[in-house]
mmCIF file of C-alpha atoms in Angstrom:
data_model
loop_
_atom_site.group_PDB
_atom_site.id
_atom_site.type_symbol
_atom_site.label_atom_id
_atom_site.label_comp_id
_atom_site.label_asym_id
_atom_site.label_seq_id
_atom_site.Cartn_x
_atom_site.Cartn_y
_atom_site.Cartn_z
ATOM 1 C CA UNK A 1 122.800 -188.661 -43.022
ATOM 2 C CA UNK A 2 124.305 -186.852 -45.484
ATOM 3 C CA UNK A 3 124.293 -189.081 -48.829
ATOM 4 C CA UNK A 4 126.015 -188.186 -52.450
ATOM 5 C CA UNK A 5 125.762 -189.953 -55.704
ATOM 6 C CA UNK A 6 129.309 -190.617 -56.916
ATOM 7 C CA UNK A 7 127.877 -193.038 -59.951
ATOM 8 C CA UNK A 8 124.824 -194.672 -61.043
ATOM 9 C CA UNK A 9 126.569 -198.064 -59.230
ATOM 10 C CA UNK A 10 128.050 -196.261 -55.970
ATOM 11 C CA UNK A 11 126.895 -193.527 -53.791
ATOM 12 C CA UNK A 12 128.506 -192.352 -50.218
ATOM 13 C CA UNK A 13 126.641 -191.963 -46.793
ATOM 14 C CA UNK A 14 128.327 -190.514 -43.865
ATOM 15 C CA UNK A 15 127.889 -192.554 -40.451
ATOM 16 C CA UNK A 16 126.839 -191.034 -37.059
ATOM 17 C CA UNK A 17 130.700 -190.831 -36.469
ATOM 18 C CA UNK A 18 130.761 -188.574 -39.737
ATOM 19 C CA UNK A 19 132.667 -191.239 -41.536
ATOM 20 C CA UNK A 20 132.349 -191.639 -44.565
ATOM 21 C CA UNK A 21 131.263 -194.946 -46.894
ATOM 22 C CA UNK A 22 131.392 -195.954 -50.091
ATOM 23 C CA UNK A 23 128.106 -198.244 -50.888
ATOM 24 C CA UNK A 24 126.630 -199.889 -53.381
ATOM 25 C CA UNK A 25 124.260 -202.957 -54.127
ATOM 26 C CA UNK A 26 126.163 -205.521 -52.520
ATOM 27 C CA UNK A 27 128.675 -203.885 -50.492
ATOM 28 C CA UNK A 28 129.470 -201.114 -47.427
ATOM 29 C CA UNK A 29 133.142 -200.141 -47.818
ATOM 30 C CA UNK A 30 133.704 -203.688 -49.776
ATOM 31 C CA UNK A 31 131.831 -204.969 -46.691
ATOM 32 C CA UNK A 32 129.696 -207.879 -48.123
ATOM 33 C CA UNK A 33 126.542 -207.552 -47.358
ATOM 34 C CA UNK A 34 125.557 -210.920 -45.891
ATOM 35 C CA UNK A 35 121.493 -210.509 -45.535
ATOM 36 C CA UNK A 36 118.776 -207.431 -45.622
ATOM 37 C CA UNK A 37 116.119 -209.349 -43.779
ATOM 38 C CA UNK A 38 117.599 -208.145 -40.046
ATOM 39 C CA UNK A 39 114.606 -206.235 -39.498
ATOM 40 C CA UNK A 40 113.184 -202.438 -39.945
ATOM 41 C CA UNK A 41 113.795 -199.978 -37.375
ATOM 42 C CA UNK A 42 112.201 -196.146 -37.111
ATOM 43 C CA UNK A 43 113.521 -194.264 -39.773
ATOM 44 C CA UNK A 44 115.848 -196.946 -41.454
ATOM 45 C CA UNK A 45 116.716 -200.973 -41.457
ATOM 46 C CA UNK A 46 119.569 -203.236 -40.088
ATOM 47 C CA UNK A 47 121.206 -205.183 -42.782
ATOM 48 C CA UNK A 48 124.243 -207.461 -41.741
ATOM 49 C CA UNK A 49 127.399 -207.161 -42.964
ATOM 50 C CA UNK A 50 130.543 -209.672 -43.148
ATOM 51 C CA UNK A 51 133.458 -207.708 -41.461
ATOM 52 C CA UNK A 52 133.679 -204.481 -39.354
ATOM 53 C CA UNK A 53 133.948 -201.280 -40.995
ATOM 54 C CA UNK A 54 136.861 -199.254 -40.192
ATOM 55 C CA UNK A 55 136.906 -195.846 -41.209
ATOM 56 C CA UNK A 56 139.730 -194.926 -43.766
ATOM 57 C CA UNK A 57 142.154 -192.679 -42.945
ATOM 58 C CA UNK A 58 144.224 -191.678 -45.567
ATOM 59 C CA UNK A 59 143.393 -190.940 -49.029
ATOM 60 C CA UNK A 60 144.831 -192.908 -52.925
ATOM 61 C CA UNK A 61 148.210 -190.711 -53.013
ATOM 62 C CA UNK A 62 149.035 -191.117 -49.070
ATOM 63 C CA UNK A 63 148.821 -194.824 -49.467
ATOM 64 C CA UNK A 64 150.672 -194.968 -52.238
ATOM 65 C CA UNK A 65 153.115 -192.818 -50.840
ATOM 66 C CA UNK A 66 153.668 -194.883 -48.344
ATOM 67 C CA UNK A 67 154.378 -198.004 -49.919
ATOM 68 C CA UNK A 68 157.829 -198.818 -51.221
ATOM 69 C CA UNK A 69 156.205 -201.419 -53.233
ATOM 70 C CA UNK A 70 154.849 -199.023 -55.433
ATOM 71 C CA UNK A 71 157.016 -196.107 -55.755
ATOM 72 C CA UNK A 72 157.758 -196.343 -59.502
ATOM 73 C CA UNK A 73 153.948 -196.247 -59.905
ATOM 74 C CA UNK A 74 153.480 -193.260 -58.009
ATOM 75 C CA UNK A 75 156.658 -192.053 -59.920
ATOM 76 C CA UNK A 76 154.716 -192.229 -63.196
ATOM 77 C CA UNK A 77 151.149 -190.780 -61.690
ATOM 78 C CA UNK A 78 152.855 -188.044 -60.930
ATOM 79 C CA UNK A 79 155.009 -187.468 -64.246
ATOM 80 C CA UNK A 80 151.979 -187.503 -66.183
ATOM 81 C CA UNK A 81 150.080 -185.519 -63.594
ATOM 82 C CA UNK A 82 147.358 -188.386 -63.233
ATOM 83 C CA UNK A 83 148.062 -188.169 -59.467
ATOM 84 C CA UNK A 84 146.207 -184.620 -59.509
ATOM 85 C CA UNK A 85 143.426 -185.767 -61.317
ATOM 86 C CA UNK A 86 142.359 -188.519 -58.748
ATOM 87 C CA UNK A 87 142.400 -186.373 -56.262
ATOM 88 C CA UNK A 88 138.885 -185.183 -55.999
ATOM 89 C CA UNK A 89 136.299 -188.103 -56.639
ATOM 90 C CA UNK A 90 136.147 -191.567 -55.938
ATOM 91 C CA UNK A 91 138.409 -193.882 -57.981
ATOM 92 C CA UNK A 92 139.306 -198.003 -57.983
ATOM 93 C CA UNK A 93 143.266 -197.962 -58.592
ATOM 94 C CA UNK A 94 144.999 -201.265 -60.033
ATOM 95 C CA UNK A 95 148.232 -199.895 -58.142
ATOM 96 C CA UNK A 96 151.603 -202.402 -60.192
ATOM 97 C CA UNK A 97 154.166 -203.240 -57.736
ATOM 98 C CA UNK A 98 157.715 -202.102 -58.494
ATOM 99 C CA UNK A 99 158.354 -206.417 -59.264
ATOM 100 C CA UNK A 100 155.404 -205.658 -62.186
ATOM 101 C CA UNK A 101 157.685 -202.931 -64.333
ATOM 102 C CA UNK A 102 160.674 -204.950 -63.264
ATOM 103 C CA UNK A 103 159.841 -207.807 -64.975
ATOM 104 C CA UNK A 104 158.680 -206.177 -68.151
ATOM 105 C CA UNK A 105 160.852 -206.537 -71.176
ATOM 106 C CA UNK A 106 163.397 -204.223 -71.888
ATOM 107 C CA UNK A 107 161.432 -202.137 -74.772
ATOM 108 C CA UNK A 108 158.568 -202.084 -72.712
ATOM 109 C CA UNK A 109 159.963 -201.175 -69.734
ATOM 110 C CA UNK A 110 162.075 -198.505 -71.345
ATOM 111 C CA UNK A 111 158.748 -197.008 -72.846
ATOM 112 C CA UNK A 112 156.859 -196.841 -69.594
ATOM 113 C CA UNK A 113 159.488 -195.788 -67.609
ATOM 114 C CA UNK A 114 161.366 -192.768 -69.874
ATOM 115 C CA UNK A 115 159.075 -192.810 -72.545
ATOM 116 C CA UNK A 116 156.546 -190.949 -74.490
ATOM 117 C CA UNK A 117 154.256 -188.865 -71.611
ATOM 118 C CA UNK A 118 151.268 -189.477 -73.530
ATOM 119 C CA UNK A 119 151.302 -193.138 -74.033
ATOM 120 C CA UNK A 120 152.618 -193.631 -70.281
ATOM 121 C CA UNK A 121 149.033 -191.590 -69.212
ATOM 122 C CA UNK A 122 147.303 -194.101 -71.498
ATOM 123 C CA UNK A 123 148.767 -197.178 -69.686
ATOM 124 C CA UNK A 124 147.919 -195.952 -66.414
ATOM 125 C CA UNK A 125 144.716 -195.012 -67.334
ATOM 126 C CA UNK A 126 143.733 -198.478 -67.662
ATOM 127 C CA UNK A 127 144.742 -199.195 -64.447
ATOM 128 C CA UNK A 128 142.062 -196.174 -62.719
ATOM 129 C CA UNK A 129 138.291 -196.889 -63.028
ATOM 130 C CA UNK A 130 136.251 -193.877 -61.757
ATOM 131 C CA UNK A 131 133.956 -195.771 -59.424
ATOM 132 C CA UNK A 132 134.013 -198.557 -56.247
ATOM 133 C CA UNK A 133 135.031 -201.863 -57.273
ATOM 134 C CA UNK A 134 135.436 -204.184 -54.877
ATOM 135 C CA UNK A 135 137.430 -207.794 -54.734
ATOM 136 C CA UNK A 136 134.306 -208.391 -52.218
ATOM 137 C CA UNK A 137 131.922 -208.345 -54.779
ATOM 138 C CA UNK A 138 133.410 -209.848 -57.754
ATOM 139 C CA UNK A 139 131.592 -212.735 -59.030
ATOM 140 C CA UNK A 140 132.530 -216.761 -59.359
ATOM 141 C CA UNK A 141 134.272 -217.300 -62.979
ATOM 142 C CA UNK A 142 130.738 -219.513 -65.277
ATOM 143 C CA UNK A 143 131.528 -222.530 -67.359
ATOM 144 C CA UNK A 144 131.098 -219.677 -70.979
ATOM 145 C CA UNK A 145 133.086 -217.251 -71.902
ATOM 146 C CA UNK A 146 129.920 -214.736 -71.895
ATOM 147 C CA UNK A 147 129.479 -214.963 -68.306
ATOM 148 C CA UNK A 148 132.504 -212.316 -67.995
ATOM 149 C CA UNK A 149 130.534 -209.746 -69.127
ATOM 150 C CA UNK A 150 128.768 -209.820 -65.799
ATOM 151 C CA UNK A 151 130.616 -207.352 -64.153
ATOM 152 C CA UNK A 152 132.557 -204.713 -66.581
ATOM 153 C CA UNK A 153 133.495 -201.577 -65.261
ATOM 154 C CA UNK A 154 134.938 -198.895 -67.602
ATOM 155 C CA UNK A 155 138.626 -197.589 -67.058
ATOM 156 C CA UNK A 156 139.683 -194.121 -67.781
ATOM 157 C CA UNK A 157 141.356 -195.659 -70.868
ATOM 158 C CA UNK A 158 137.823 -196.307 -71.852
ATOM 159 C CA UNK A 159 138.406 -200.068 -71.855
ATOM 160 C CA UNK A 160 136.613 -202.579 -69.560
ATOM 161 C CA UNK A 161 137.530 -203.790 -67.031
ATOM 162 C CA UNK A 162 135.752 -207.549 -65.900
ATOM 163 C CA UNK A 163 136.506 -208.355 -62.126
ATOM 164 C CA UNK A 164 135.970 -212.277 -61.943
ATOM 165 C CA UNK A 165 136.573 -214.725 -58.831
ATOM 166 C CA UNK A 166 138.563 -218.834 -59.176
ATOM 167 C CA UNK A 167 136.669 -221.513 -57.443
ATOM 168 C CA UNK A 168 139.318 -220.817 -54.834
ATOM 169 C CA UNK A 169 138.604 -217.554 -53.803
ATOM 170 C CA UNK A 170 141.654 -215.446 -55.823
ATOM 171 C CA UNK A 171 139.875 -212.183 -57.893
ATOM 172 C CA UNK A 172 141.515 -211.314 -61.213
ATOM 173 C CA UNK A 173 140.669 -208.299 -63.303
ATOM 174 C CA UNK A 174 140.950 -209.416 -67.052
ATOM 175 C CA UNK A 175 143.383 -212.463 -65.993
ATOM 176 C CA UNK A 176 145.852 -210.238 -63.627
ATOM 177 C CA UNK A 177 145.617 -211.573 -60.294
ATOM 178 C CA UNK A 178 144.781 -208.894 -57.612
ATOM 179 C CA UNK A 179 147.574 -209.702 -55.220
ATOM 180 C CA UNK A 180 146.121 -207.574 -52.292
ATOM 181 C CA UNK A 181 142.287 -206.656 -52.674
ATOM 182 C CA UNK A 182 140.236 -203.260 -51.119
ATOM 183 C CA UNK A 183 142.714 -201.043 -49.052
ATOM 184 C CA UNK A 184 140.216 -198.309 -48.579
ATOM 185 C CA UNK A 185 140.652 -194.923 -48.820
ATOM 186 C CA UNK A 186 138.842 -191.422 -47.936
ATOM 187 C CA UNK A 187 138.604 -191.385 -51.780
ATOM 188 C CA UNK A 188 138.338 -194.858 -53.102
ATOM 189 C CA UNK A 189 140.151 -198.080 -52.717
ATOM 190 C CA UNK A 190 143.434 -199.473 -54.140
ATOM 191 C CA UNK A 191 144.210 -203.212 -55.092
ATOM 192 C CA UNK A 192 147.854 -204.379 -55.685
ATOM 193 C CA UNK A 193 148.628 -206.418 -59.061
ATOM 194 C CA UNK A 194 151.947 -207.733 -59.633
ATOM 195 C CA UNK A 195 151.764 -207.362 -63.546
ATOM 196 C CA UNK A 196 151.222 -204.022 -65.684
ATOM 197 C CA UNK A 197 148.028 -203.716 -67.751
ATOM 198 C CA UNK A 198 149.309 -203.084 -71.012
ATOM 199 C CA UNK A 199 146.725 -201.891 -74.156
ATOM 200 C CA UNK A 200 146.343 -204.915 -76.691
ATOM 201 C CA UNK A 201 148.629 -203.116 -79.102
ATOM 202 C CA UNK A 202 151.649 -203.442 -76.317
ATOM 203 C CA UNK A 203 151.231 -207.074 -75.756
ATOM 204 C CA UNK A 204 152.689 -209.949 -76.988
ATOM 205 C CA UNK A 205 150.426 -212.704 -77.691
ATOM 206 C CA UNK A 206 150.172 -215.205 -75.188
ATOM 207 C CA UNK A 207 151.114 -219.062 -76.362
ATOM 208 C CA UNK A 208 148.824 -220.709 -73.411
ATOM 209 C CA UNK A 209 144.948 -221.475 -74.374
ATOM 210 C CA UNK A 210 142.855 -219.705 -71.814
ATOM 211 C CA UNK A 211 140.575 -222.833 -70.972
ATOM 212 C CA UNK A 212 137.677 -219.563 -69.346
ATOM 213 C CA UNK A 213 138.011 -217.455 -72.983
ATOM 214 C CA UNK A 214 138.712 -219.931 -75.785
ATOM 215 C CA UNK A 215 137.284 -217.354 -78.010
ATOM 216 C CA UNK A 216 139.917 -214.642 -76.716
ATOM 217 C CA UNK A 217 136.628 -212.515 -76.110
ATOM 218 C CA UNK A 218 138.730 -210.550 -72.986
ATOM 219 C CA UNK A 219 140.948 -209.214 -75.914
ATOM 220 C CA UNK A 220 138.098 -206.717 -77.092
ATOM 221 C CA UNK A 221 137.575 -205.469 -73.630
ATOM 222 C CA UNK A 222 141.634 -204.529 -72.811
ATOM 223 C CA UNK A 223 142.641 -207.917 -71.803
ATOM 224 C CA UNK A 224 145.973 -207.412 -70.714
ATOM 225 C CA UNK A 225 149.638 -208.558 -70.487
#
C-alpha cells in the first residue's frame, strides 16, 4: 500500500479500495483502535478497531461549504486567503458556528468580522493545527493541572492546543467544548465549537475558578475565550 508521512504523529495508507486513511498510534480515521493482539497474517496483522471506516468524500472547504452553520467562518478563511492554504496537506480545523461570532461582544465581533486582515488570520490560525487530531483519542481530564500537557498539539498560531476528555465522555480543546467531533475529510477532519478561540490578549478574564487549572497554567498555552 502506498503509505506517506504527513507528521512525525500521523502518516496516511491507502486501502485495497484506494481509500485513503489518516493513522496514527491510537487511531484509523479517528477509529479507536480497540486491541493489536488479533493475530499476524502473511505480509501484515489484524488489529480491531471500534467503528467502521467510511471513506471520506469530500475535502475541509466542501464541508464547510456546505454547512450553513458555518458560513461566516468560511467567510473569513476565505478573506484572509487561509482557505487556500489548507488546501494541500492534512489539517485538524476547530470550525466556530455562526452562534460562536454571534455571541461575541460587540468590539470583538466588529474586529473579527470587518476588521484588521492580519489579526483576523491570527485568530483563525488558532483554530487550524497542521496534523490529525482526533476527539477519539483525547485523553480523560487527571486530578493536576500538569496532566494537560499530555496531549498538546501546535496550532498554526503557534500556540497549543491540549485536547482533554470529562468523566462523561464530552472532549474540550483548552476548555471549548467540541460540539460535534471528527467529520473526516480527504484532507483532514473538522470539529464544530460553538465559541471562538480568541489569543489571551483578546480575552476578558474569566470570574469562575477553573477547579482542573487552579494555577491558570492553560493561559500560557492559548487558553481561550
Amino acid at each position: 500500500n502506498e503509505k506517506s508521512t504527513i507528521t512525525r504523529r500521523t502518516s496516511m495508507q491507502n486501502s485495497l479500495a484506494g481509500k485513503k486513511h489518516h493513522i496514527n498510534h491510537n487511531t484509523v480515521s479517528c477509529a479507536r483502535l480497540q486491541s493489536r493482539s488479533c493475530g499476524k497474517v502473511c505480509s501484515g496483522s489484524v488489529v480491531e478497531v471500534d467503528r467502521l471506516l467510511i471513506p471520506p468524500g469530500s475535502s475541509i472547504l466542501q464541508i464547510l461549504e456546505s454547512s450553513s452553520e458555518h458560513s461566516k467562518f468560511l467567510e473569513l478563511l476565505e478573506k484572509t486567503k487561509l482557505s487556500e492554504e489548507i488546501v494541500d496537506g492534512h489539517f485538524t480545523v476547530f470550525a466556530p458556528t455562526n452562534q460562536a461570532f454571534d455571541q461575541l461582544e460587540g468590539n470583538l465581533k466588529s474586529r473579527l468580522l470587518g476588521g484588521n486582515l492580519d489579526e483576523i488570520r491570527k485568530v483563525l490560525q488558532q483554530h487550524i493545527i497542521p496534523d490529525i487530531v482526533c476527539c477519539s483519542s483525547a485523553p480523560y481530564s487527571g486530578m493536576f493541572p500538569l496532566t494537560h500537557f499530555t496531549r498538546g498539539h501546535r496550532s498554526l498560531s503557534g500556540h497549543t492546543i491540549m485536547m482533554t476528555r470529562g468523566y462523561e465522555g464530552h472532549v474540550q480543546a483548552n476548555g471549548t467544548p467540541i460540539d460535534r467531533c471528527d467529520t473526516i475529510a480527504v484532507n483532514g477532519l473538522l470539529h464544530s465549537v460553538n465559541k471562538v478561540m480568541l489569543p489571551r490578549y483578546m480575552q476578558q478574564p474569566s470570574r469562575r475558578p477553573n477547579l482542573w487549572d487552579p494555577f491558570n497554567i492553560g493561559s500560557f498555552s492559548g487558553k481561550y475565550f
